[in-house]
CSV table of C-alpha atoms in Angstrom, one decimal:
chain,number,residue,atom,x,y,z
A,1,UNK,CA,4.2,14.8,-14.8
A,2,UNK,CA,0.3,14.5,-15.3
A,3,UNK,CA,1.1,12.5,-18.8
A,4,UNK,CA,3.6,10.2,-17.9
A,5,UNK,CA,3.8,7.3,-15.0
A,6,UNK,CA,4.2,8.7,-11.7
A,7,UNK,CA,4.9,6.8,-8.3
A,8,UNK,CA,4.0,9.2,-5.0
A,9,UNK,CA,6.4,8.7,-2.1
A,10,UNK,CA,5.6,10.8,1.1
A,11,UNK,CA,8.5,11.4,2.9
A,12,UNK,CA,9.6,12.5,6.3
A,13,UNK,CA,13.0,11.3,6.4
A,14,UNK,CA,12.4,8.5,8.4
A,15,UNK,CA,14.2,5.4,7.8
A,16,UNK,CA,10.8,3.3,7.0
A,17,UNK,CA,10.1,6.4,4.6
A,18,UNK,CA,13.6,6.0,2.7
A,19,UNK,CA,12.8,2.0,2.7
A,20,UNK,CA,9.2,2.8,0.5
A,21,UNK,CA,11.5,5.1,-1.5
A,22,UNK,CA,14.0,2.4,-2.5
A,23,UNK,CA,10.7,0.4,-3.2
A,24,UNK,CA,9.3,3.2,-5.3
A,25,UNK,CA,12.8,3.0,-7.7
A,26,UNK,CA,12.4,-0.9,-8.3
A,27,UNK,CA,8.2,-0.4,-9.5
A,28,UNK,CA,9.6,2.7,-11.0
A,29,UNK,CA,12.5,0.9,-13.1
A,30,UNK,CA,9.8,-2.3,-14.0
A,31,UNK,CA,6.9,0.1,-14.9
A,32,UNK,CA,9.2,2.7,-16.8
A,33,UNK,CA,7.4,5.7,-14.2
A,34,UNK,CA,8.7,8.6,-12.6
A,35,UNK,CA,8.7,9.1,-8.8
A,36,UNK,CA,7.5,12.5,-7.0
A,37,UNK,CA,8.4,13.2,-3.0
A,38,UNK,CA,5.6,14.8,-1.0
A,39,UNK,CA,7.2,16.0,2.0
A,40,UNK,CA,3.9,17.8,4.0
A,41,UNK,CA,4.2,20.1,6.2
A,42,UNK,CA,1.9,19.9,9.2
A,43,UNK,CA,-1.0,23.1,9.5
A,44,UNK,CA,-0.3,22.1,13.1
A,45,UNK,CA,2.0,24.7,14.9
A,46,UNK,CA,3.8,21.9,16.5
A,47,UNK,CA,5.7,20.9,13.5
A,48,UNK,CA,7.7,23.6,13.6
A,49,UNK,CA,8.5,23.9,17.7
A,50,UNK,CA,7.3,26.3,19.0
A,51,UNK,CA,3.9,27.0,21.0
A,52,UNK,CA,0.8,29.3,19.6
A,53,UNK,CA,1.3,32.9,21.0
A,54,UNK,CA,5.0,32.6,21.7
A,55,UNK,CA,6.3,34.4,18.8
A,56,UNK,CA,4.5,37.4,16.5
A,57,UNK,CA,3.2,36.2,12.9
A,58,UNK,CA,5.9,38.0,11.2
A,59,UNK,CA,8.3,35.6,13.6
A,60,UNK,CA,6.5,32.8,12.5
A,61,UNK,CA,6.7,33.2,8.8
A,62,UNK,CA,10.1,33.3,9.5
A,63,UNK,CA,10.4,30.0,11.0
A,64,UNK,CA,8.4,28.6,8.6
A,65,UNK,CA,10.5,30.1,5.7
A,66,UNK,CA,13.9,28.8,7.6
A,67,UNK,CA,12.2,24.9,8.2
A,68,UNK,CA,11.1,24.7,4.3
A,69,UNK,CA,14.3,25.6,3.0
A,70,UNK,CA,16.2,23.4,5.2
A,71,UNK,CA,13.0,20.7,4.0
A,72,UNK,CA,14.5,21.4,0.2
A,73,UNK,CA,17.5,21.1,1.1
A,74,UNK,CA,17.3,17.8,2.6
A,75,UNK,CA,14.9,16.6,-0.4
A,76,UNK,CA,17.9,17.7,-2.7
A,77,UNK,CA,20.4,15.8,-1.3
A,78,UNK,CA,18.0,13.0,-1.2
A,79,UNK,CA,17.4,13.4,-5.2
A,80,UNK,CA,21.0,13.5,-5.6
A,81,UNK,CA,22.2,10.9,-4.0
A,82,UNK,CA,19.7,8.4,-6.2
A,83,UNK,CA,20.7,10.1,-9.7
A,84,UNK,CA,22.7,6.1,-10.1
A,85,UNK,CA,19.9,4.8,-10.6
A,86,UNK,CA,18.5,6.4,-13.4
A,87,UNK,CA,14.7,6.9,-12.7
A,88,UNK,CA,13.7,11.0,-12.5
A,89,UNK,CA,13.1,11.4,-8.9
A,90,UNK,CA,11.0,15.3,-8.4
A,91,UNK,CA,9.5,16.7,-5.6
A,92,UNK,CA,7.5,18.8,-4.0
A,93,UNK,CA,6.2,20.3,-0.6
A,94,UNK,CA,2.8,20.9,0.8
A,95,UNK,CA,1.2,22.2,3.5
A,96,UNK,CA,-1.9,20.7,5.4
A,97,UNK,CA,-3.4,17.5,7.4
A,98,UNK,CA,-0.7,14.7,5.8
A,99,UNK,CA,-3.0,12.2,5.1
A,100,UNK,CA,-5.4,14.7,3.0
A,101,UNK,CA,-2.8,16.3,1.0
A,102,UNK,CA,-0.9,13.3,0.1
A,103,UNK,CA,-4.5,11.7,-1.1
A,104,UNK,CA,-5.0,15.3,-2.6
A,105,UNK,CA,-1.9,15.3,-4.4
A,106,UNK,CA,-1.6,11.3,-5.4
A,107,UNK,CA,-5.0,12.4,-7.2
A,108,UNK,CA,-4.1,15.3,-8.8
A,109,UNK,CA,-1.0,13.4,-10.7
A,110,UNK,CA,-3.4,10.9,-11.4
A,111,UNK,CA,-0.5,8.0,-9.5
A,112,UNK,CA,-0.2,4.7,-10.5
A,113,UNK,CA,0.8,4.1,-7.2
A,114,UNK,CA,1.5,5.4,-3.8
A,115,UNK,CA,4.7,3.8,-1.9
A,116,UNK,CA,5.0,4.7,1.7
A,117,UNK,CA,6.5,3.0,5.1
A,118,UNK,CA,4.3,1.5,7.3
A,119,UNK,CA,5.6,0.6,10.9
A,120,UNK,CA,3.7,-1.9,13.4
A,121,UNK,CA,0.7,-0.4,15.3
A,122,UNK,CA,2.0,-0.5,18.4
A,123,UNK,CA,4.9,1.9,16.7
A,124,UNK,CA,2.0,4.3,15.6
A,125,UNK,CA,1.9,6.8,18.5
A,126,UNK,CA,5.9,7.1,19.0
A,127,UNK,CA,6.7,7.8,15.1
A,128,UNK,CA,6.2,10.2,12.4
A,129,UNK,CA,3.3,11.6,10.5
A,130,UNK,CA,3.4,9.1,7.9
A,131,UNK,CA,3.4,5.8,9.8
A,132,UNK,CA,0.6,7.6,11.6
A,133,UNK,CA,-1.7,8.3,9.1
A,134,UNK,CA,-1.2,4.7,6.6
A,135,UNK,CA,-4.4,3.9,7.9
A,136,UNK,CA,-6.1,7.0,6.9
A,137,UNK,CA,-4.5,7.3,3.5
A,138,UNK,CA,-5.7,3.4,2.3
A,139,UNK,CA,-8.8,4.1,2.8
A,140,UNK,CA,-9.3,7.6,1.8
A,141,UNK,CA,-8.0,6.6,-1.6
A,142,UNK,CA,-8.8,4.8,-5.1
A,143,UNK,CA,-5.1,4.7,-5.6
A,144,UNK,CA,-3.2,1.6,-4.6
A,145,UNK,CA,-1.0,1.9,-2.0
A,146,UNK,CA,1.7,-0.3,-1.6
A,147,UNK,CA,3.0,-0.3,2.3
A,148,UNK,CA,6.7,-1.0,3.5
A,149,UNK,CA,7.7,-2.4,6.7
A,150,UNK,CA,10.6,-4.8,7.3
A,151,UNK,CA,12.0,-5.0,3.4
A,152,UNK,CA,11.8,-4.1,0.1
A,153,UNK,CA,10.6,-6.6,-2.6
A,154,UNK,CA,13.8,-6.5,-4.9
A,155,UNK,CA,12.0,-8.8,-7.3
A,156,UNK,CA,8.7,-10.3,-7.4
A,157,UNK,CA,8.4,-13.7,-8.2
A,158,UNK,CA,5.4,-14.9,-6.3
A,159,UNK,CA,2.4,-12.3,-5.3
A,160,UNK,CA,0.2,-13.9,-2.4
A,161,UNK,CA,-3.6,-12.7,-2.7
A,162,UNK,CA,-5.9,-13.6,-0.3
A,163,UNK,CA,-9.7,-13.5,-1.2
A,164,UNK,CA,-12.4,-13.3,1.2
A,165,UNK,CA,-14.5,-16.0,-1.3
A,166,UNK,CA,-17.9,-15.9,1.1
A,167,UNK,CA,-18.3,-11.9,-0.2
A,168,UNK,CA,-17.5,-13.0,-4.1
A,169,UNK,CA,-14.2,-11.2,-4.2
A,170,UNK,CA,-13.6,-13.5,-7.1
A,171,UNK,CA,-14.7,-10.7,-9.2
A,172,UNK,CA,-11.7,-8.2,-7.8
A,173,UNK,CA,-8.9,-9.7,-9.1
A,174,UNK,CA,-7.8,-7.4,-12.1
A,175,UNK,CA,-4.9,-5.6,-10.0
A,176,UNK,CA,-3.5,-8.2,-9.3
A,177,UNK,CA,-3.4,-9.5,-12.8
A,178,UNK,CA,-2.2,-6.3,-13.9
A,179,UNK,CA,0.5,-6.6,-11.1
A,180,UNK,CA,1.8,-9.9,-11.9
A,181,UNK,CA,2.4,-9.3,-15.6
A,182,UNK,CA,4.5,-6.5,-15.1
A,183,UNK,CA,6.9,-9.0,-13.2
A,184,UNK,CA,5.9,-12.2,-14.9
A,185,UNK,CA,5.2,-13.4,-11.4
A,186,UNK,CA,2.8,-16.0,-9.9
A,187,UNK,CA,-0.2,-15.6,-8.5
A,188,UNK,CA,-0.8,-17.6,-5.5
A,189,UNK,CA,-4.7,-17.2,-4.2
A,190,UNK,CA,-5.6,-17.8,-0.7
A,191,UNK,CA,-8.1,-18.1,1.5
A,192,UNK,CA,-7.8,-18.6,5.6
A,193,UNK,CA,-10.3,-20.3,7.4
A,194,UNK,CA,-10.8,-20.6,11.0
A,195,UNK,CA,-13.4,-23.2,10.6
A,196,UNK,CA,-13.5,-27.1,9.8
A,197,UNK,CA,-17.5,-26.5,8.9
A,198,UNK,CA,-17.4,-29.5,5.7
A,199,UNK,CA,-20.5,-27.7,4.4
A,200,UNK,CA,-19.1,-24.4,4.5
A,201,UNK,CA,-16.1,-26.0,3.1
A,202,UNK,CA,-17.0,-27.4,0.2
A,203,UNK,CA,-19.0,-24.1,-0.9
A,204,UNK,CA,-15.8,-22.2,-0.7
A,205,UNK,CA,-13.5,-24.7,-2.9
A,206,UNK,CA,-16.6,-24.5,-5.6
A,207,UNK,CA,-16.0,-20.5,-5.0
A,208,UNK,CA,-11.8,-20.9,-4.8
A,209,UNK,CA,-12.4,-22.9,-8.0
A,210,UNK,CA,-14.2,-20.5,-10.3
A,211,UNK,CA,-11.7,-17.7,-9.1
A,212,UNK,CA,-8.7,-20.1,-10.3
A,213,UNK,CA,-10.0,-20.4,-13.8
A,214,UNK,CA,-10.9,-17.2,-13.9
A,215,UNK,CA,-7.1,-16.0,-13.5
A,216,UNK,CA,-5.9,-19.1,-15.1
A,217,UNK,CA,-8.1,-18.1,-18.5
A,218,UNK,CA,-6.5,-14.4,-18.3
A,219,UNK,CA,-3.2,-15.2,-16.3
A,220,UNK,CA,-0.9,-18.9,-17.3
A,221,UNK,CA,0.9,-18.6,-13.9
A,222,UNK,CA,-1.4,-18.8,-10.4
A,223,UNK,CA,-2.3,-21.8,-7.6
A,224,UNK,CA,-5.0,-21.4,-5.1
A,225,UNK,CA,-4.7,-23.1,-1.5
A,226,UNK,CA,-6.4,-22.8,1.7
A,227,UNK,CA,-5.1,-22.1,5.2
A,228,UNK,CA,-7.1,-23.2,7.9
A,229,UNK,CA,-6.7,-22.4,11.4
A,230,UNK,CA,-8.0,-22.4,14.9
A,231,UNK,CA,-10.7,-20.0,15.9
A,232,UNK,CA,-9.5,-19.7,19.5
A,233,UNK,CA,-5.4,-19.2,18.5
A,234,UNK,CA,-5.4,-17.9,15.1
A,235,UNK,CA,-6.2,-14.6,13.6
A,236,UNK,CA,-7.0,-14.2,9.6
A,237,UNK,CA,-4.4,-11.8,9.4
A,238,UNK,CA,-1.6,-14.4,11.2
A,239,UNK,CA,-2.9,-17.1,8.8
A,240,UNK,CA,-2.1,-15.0,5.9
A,241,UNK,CA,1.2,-13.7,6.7
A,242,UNK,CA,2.3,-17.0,7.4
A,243,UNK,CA,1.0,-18.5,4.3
A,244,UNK,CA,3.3,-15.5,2.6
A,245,UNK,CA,6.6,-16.7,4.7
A,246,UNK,CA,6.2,-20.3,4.0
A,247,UNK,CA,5.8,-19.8,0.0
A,248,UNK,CA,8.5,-16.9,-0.3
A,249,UNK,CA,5.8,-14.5,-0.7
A,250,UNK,CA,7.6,-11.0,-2.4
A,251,UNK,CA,4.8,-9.0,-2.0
A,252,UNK,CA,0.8,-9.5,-0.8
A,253,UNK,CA,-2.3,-8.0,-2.1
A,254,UNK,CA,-4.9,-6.9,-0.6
A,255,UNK,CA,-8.6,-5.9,-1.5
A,256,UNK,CA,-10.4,-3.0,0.1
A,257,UNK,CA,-13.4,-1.5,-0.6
A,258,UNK,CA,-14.8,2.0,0.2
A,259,UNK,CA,-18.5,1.0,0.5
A,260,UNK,CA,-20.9,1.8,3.4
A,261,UNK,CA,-21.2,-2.3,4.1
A,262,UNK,CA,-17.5,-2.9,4.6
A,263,UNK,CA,-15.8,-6.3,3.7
A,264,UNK,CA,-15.5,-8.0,7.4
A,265,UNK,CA,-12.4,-9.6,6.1
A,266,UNK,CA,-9.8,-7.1,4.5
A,267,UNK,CA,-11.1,-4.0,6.5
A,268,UNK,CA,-10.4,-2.6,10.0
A,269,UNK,CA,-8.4,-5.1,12.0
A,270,UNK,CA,-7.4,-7.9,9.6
A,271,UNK,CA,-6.5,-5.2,7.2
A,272,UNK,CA,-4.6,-3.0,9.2
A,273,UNK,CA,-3.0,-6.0,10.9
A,274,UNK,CA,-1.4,-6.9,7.7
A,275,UNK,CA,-0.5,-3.9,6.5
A,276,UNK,CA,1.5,-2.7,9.8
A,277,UNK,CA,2.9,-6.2,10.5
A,278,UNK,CA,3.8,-7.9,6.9
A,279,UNK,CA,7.2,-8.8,6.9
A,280,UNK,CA,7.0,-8.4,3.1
A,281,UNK,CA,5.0,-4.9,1.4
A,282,UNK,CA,1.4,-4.9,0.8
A,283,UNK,CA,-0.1,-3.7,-1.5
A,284,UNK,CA,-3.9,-2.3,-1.2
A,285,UNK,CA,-6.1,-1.7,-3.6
A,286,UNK,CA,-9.6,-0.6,-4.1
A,287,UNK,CA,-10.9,-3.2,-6.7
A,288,UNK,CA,-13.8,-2.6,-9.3
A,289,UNK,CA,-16.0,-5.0,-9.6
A,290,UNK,CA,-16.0,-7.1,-12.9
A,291,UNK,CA,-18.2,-9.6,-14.4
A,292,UNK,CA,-16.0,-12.8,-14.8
A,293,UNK,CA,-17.7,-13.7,-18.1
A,294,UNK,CA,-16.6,-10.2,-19.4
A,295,UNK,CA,-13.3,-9.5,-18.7
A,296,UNK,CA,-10.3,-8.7,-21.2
């Protein structure tokens, strides 16, 4: 599967987990890919019940044997009961810490993508491995990762990307691009603001400017707006997702970056705010950075 288009989906069987699936078939039937399930198996003893030193390591094998082929079994139904829709659905199992081997293996078949469900924060200590480990698996990854919570986008007609302009994120805007042709969606830029500062102000509609021409040169279909908000009520993250309810947002981007000096915008809180809470997906991406002058 190497050659071809390939969307990753871990999979535990949870219901957020069958949601990124049924996300993974719609990319899968725009983008003309291929999906693979991951379904990890945890090195931990405790994913398979029973406690170190209870049962003899010939015992064990046996479990383990017993819980994999029950795991195929399930991932077979699975397969079988999304043959309608006509995209090759494969899979596979591995064994390890989740959020290493689904990076690992997301790699090694060189993904476009990697779907998975995403539950709120709060959620993260009372459900599976996968909502778990989200966190972990954005940022341990050059892969985008497109997060499922409430719904699936079943069409994207409007992609809401906000920018953190005072860190020149202008120049990371090439996924998105990418993204929106494949839909022939718009592009609607954003930037929140928890400030009234007129200096500051004006310096970031120069910035918000250049990054609209930028896409509009390379891209016919994109507005840019800002949101502004109160410092002692609002949150960036609350800003933005509002923002994407109020224009009918299908799906948000968001821009990471994997540097020692962190974005303060799109990383820890704000980030992980969005990407557990968005009523629509998100997707995350690790951008490259371009010179606006030179892109094609």
């Amino acid at each position: 599967m190497q050659s071809k288009n390939v969307i990753l989906v871990p999979i535990d069987f949870s219901p957020k987990s069958l949601l990124a699936l049924d996300q993974a078939i719609f990319l899968a039937s725009k983008s003309k890919s291929e999906i693979m399930l991951l379904y990890v198996i945890h090195s931990d003893n405790k994913t398979f019940g029973f406690i170190s030193g209870l049962f003899t390591a010939e015992e064990n094998d046996m479990i383990r044997q017993r819980v994999e082929k029950e795991i195929w079994a399930q991932l077979d139904t699975l397969i079988e009961t999304k043959k309608n829709t006509g995209i090759q659905i494969k899979a596979m199992i591995s064994k390890g810490k989740a959020y290493d081997k689904i990076v690992e293996v997301a790699e090694s078949l060189n993904a476009q993508y990697i779907v998975i469900g995403s539950n709120s924060a709060e959620m993260n200590e009372k459900i599976g491995f996968l909502g778990s480990n989200t966190s972990r698996i954005i940022r341990s990854t050059v892969i985008p990762v497109i997060t499922v919570s409430n719904r699936i986008a079943s069409e994207v007609k409007t992609i809401i990307l906000p920018l953190d302009l005072s860190k020149q994120t202008q120049q990371k805007v090439a996924k998105a691009i990418k993204f929106a042709r494949i839909f022939n969606a718009k592009i609607k830029v954003v930037s929140a603001l928890l400030t009234n500062d007129p200096a500051l102000i004006k310096q970031l509609t120069i910035q918000m400017n250049v990054v609209h021409k930028f896409i509009s040169e390379h891209y016919d279909n994109c507005t840019a707006d800002f949101v502004f908000g109160d410092k002692d009520k609002d949150t960036y993250a609350g800003l933005l997702m509002k923002f994407a309810k109020e224009k009918n947002g299908d799906i948000m981007i968001i821009m990471t970056q994997q540097e020692t000096k962190l974005m303060k915008l799109f990383i820890g809180t704000t980030a992980m705010d969005i990407v557990f809470n968005s009523d629509i997906p998100v997707l995350s991406v690790t951008p490259k950075e371009l010179n606006l002058s030179s892109y094609r």
